[in-house]
PDB file of C-alpha atoms in Angstrom:
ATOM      1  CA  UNK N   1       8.563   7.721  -7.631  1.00 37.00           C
ATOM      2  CA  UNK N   2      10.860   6.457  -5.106  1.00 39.00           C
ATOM      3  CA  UNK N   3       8.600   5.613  -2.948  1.00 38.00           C
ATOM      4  CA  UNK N   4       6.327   4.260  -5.209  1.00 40.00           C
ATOM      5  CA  UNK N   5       8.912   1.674  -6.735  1.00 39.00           C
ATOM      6  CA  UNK N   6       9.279   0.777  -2.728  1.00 42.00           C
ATOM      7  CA  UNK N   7       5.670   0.230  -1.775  1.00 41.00           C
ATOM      8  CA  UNK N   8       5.330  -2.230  -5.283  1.00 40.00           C
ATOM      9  CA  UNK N   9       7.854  -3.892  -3.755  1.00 41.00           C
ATOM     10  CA  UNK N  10       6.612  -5.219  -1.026  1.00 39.00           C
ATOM     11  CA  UNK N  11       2.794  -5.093  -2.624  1.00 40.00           C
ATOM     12  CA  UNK N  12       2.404  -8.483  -3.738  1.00 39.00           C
ATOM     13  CA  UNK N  13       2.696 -10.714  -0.533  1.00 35.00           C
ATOM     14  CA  UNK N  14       0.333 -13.879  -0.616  1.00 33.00           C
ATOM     15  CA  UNK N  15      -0.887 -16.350   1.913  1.00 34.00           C
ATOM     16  CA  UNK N  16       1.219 -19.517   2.475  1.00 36.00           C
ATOM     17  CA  UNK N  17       0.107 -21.024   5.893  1.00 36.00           C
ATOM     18  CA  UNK N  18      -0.644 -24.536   5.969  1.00 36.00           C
ATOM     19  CA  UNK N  19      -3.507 -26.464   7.195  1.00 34.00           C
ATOM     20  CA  UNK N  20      -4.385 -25.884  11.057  1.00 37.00           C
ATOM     21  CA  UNK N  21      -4.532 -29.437  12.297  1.00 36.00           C
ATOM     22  CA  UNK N  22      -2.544 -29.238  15.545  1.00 39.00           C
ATOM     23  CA  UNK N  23      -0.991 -26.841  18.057  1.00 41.00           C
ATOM     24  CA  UNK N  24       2.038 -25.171  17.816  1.00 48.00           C
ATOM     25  CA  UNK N  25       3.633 -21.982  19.111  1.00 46.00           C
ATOM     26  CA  UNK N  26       5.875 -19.714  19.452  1.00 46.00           C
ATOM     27  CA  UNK N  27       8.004 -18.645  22.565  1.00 45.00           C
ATOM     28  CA  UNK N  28       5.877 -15.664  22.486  1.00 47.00           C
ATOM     29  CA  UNK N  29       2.467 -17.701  23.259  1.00 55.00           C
ATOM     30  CA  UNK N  30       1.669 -17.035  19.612  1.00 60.00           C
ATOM     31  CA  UNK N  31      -0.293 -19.961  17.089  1.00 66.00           C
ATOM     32  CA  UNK N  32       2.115 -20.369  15.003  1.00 67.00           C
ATOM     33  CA  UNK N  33      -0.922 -21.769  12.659  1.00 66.00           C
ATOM     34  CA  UNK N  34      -2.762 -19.200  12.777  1.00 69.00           C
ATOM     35  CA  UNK N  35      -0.125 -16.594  11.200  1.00 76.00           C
ATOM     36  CA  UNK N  36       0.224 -15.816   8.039  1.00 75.00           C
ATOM     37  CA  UNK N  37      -3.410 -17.133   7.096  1.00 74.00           C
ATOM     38  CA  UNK N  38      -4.487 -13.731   5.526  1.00 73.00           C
ATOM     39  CA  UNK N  39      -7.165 -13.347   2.879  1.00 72.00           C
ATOM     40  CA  UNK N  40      -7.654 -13.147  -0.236  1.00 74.00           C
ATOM     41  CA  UNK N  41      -6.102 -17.106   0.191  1.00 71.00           C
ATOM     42  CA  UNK N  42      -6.390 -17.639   4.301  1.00 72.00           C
ATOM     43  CA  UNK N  43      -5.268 -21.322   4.624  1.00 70.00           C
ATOM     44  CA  UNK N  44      -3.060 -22.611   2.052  1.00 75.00           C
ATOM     45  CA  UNK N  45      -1.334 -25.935   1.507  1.00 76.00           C
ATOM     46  CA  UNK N  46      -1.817 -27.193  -2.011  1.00 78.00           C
ATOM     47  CA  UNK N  47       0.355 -30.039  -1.700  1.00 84.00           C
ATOM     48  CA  UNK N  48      -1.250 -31.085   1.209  1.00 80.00           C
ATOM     49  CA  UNK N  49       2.148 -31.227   3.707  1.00 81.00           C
ATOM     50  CA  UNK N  50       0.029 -30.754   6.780  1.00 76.00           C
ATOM     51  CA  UNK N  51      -1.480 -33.748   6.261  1.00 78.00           C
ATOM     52  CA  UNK N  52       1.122 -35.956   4.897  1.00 84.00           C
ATOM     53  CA  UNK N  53       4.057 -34.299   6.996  1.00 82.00           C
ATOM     54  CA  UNK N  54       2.740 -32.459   9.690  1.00 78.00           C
ATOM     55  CA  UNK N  55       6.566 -32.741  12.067  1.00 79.00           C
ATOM     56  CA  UNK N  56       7.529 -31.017   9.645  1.00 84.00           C
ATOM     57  CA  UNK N  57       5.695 -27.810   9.774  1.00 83.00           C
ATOM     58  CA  UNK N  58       7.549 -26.218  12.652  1.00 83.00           C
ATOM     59  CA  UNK N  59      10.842 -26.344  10.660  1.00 85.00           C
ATOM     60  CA  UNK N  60       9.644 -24.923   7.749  1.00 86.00           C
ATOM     61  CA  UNK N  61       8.051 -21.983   9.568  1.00 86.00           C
ATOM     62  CA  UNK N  62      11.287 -21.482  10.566  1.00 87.00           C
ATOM     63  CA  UNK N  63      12.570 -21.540   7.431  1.00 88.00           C
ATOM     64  CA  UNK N  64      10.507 -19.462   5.976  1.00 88.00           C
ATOM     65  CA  UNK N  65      10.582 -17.144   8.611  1.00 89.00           C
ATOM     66  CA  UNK N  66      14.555 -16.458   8.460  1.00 90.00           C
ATOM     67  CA  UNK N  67      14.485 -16.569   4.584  1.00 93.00           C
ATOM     68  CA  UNK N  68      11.874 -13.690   4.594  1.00 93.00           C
ATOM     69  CA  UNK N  69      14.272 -11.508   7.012  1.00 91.00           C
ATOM     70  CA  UNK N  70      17.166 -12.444   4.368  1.00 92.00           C
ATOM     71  CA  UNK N  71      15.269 -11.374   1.898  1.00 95.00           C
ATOM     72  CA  UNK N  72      13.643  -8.142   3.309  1.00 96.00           C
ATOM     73  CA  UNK N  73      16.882  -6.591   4.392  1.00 94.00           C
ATOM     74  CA  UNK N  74      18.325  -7.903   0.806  1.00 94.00           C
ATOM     75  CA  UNK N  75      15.161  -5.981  -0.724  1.00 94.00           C
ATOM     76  CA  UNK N  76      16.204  -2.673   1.268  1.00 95.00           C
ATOM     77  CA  UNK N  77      20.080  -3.126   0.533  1.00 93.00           C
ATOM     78  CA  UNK N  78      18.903  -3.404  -3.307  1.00 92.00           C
ATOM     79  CA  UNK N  79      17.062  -0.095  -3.112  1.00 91.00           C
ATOM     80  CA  UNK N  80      20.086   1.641  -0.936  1.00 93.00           C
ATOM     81  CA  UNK N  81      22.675   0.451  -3.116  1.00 91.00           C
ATOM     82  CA  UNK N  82      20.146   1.302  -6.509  1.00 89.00           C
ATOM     83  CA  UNK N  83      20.513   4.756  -5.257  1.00 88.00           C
ATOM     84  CA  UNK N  84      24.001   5.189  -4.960  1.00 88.00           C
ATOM     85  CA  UNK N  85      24.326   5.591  -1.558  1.00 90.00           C
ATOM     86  CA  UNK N  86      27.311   3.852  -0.446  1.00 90.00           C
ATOM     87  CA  UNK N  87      29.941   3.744   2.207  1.00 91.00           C
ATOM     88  CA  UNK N  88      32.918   6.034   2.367  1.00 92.00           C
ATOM     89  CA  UNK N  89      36.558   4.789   1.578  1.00 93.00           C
ATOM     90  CA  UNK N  90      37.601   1.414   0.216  1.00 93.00           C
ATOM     91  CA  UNK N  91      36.289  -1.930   0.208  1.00 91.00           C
ATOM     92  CA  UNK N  92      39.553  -3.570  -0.734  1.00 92.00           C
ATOM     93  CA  UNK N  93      42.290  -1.075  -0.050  1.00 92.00           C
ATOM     94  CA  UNK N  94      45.212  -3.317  -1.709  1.00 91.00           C
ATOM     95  CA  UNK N  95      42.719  -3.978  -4.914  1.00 91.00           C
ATOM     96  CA  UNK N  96      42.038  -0.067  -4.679  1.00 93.00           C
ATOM     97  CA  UNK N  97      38.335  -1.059  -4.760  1.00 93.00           C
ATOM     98  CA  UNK N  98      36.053   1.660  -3.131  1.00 93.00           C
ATOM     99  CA  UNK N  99      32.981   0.947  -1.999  1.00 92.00           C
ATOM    100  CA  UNK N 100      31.575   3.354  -4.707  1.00 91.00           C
ATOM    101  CA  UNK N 101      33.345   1.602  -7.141  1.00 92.00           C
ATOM    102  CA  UNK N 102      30.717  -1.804  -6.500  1.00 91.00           C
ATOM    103  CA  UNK N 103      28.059  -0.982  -9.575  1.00 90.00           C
ATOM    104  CA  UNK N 104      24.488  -1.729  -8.458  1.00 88.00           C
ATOM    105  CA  UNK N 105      22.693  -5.213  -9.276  1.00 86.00           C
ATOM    106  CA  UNK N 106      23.672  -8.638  -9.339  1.00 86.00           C
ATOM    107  CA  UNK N 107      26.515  -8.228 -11.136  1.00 85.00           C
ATOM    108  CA  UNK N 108      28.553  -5.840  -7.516  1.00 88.00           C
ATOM    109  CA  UNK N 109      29.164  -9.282  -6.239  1.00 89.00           C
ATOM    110  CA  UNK N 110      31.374 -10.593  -8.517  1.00 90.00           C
ATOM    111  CA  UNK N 111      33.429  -7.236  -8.083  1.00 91.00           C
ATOM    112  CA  UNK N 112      33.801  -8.028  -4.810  1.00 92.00           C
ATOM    113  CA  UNK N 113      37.918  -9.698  -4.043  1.00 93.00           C
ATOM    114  CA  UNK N 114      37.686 -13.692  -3.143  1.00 93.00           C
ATOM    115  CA  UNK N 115      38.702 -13.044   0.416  1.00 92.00           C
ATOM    116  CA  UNK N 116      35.879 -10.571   1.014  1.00 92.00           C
ATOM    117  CA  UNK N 117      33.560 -13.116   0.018  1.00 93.00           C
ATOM    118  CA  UNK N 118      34.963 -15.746   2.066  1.00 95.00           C
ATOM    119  CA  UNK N 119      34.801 -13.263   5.061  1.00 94.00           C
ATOM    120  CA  UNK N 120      31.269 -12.644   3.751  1.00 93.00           C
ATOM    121  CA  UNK N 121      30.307 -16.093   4.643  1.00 94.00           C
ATOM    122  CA  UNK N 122      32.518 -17.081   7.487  1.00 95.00           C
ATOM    123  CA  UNK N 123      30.759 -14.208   9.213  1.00 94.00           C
ATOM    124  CA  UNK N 124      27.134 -15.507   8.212  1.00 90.00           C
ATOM    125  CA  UNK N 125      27.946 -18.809   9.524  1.00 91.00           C
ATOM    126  CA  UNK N 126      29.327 -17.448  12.707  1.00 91.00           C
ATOM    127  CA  UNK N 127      26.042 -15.600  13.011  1.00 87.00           C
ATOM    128  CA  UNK N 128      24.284 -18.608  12.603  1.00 85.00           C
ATOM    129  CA  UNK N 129      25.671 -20.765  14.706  1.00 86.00           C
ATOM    130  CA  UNK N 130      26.347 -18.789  17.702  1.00 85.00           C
ATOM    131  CA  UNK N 131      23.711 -16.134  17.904  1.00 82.00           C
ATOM    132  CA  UNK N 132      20.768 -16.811  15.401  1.00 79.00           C
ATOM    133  CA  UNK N 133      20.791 -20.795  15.388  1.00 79.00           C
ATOM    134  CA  UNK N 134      19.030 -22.673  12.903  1.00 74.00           C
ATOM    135  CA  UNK N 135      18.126 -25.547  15.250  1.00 77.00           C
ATOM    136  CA  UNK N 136      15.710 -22.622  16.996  1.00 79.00           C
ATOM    137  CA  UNK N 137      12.729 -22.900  15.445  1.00 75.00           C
ATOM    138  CA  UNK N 138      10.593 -20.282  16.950  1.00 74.00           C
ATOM    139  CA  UNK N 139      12.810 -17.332  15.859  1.00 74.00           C
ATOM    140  CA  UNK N 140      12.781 -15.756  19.297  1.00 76.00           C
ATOM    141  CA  UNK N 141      16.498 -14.771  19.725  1.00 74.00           C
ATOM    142  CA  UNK N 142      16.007 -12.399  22.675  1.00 71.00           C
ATOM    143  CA  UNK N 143      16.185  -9.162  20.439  1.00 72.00           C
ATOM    144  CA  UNK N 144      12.660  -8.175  21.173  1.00 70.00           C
ATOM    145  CA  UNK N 145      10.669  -5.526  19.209  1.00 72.00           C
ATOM    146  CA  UNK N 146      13.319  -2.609  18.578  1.00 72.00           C
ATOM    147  CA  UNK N 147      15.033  -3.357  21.874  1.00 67.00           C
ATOM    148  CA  UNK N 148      11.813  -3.811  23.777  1.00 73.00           C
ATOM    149  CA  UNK N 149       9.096  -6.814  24.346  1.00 77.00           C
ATOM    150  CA  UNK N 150       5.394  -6.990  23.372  1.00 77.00           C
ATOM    151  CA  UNK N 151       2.943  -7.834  26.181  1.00 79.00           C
ATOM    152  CA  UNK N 152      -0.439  -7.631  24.225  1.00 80.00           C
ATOM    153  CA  UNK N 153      -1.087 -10.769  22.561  1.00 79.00           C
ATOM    154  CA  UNK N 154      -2.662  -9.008  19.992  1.00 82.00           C
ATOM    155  CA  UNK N 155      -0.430  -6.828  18.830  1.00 83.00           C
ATOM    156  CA  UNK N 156       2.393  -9.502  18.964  1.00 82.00           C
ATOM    157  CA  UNK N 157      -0.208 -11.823  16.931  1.00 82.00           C
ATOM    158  CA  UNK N 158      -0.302  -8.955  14.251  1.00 85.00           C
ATOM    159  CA  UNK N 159       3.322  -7.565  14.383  1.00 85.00           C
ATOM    160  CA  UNK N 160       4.399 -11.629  13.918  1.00 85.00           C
ATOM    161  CA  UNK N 161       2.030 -11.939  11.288  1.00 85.00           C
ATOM    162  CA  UNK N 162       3.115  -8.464   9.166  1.00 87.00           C
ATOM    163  CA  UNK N 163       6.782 -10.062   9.205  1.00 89.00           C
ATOM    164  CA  UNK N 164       5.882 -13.195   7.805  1.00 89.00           C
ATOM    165  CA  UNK N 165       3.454 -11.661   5.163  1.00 90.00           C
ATOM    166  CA  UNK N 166       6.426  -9.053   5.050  1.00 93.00           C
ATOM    167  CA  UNK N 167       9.208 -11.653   4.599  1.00 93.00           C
ATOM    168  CA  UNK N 168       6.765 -13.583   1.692  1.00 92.00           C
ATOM    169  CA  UNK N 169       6.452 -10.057  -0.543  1.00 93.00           C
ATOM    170  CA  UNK N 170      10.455  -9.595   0.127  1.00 95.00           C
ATOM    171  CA  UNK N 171      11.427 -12.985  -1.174  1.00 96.00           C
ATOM    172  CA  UNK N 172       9.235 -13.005  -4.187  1.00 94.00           C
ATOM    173  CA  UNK N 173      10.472  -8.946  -4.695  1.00 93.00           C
ATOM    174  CA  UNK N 174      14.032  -9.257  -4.614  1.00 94.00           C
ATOM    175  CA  UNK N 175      13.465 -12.850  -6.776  1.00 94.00           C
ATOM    176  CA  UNK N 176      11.559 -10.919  -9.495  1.00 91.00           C
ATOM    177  CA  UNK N 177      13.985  -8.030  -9.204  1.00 90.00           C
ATOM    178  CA  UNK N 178      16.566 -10.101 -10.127  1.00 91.00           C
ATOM    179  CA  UNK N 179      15.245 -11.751 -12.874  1.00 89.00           C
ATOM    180  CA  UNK N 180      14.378  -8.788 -14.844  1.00 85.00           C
ATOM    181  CA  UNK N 181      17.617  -7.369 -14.588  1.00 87.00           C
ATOM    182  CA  UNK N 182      18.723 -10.176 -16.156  1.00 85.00           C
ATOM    183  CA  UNK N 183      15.651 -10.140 -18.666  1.00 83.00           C
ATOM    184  CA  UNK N 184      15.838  -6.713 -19.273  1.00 81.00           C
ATOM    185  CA  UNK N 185      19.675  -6.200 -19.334  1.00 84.00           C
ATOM    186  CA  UNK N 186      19.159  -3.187 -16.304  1.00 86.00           C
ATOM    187  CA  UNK N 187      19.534  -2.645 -13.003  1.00 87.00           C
ATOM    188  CA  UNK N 188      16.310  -1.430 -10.950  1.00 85.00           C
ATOM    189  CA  UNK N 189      17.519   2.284 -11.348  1.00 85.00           C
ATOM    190  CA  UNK N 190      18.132   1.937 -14.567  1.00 85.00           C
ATOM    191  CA  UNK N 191      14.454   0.397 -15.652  1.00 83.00           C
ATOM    192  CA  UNK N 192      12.740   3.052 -13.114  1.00 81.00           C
ATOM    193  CA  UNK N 193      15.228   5.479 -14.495  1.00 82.00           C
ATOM    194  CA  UNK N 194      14.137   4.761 -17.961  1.00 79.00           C
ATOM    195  CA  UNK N 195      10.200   3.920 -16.985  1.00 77.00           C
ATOM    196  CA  UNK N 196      11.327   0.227 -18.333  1.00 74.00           C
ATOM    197  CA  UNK N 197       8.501  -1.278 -16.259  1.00 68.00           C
ATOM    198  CA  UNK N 198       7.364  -3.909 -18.949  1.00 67.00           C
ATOM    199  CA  UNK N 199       9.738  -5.949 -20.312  1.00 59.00           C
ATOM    200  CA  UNK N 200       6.999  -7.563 -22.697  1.00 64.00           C
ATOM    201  CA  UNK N 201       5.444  -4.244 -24.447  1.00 59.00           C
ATOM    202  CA  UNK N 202       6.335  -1.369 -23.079  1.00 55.00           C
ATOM    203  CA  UNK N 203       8.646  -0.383 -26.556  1.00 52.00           C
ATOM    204  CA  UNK N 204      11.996  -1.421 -25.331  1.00 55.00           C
ATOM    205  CA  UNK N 205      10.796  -5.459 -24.356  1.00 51.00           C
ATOM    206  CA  UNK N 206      12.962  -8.165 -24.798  1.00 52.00           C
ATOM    207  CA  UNK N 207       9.970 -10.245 -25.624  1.00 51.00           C
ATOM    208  CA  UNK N 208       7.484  -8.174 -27.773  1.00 47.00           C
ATOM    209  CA  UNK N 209       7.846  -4.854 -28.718  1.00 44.00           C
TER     210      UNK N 209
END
């Protein structure tokens, strides 16, 4: 079931590439147009942004391209956390918080003390300033592919283009998981927990029942 809740997850990624009317690539010697244009939609740009702003396509590759890493290691956190696995000892020894004491959903953040958030966020923006810049569009940050570097075209092509598809399911997965815990009053465990799948007309809705 586990698995199953995992796979639906990250089932529903779409096709958001815009329009290919110019060049631009990667430092891997990758189209950058040319990823993420997967059927059933291939090329999409309803608002037409290609046309009307084409500098701005690069940055909002990038964009989209860090916001789906967010969000995929957010989805896997989510699914870790919905589980109840957890770190050892305390989060906030002098609030005698553990770790185990954070409940799962959106609500664990607000358990966590002010100073843990702001230590939360002074790390992120160290991060981003001094090792995963912003201002570097092509996401290249000299990591490689688990330590190592792709030499095939191809398979860098396809690899680049299952993170972005990847990244696209993640964002609208851990979106929608968050709104129906809010819509349905349970976390994901709880809802799987309960088969709560439906929170429309499935008996316990919040809509129809």
């Amino acid at each position: 079931m586990k698995l199953a809740v995992a796979a639906l997850l990250v089932a529903s990624a779409v096709a958001f590439a815009p329009a290919q009317t110019s060049k631009a690539t990667t430092a891997l010697n990758v189209n950058e147009l040319e990823l993420g244009a997967t059927e059933p939609l291939g090329v999409f740009d309803p608002l037409g942004w290609m046309t009307s702003e084409p500098e701005s396509f690069e940055r909002r590759r990038a964009v989209e391209r860090k916001h789906g890493r967010i969000a995929m290691m957010a989805i896997v956190g989510n699914i870790v956390h919905n589980n109840h696995i957890t770190f050892d000892g305390y989060l906030s020894p002098s609030n005698d918080l553990k770790f185990s004491d954070v409940p799962t959903g959106i609500d664990g953040i607000f358990t966590v003390p002010t100073a843990g958030i702001a230590q939360i966020i002074f790390f992120l923006g160290f991060v981003e300033l001094t090792w995963l810049p912003a201002s570097q569009y092509d996401g290249d940050y000299g990591i490689g592919y688990f330590g190592g570097d792709i030499f095939n075209p191809e398979e860098k092509a396809r690899k680049l283009n299952a993170e972005i598809n990847n990244g696209r399911a993640a964002m609208m997965g851990i979106m929608g998981n968050m709104v129906a815990e809010k819509i349905t009053g349970q976390t994901m465990y709880e809802q799987y927990a309960a088969n709560h799948f439906n929170p429309f007309n499935d008996g316990e809705g919040v809509f129809f029942n």
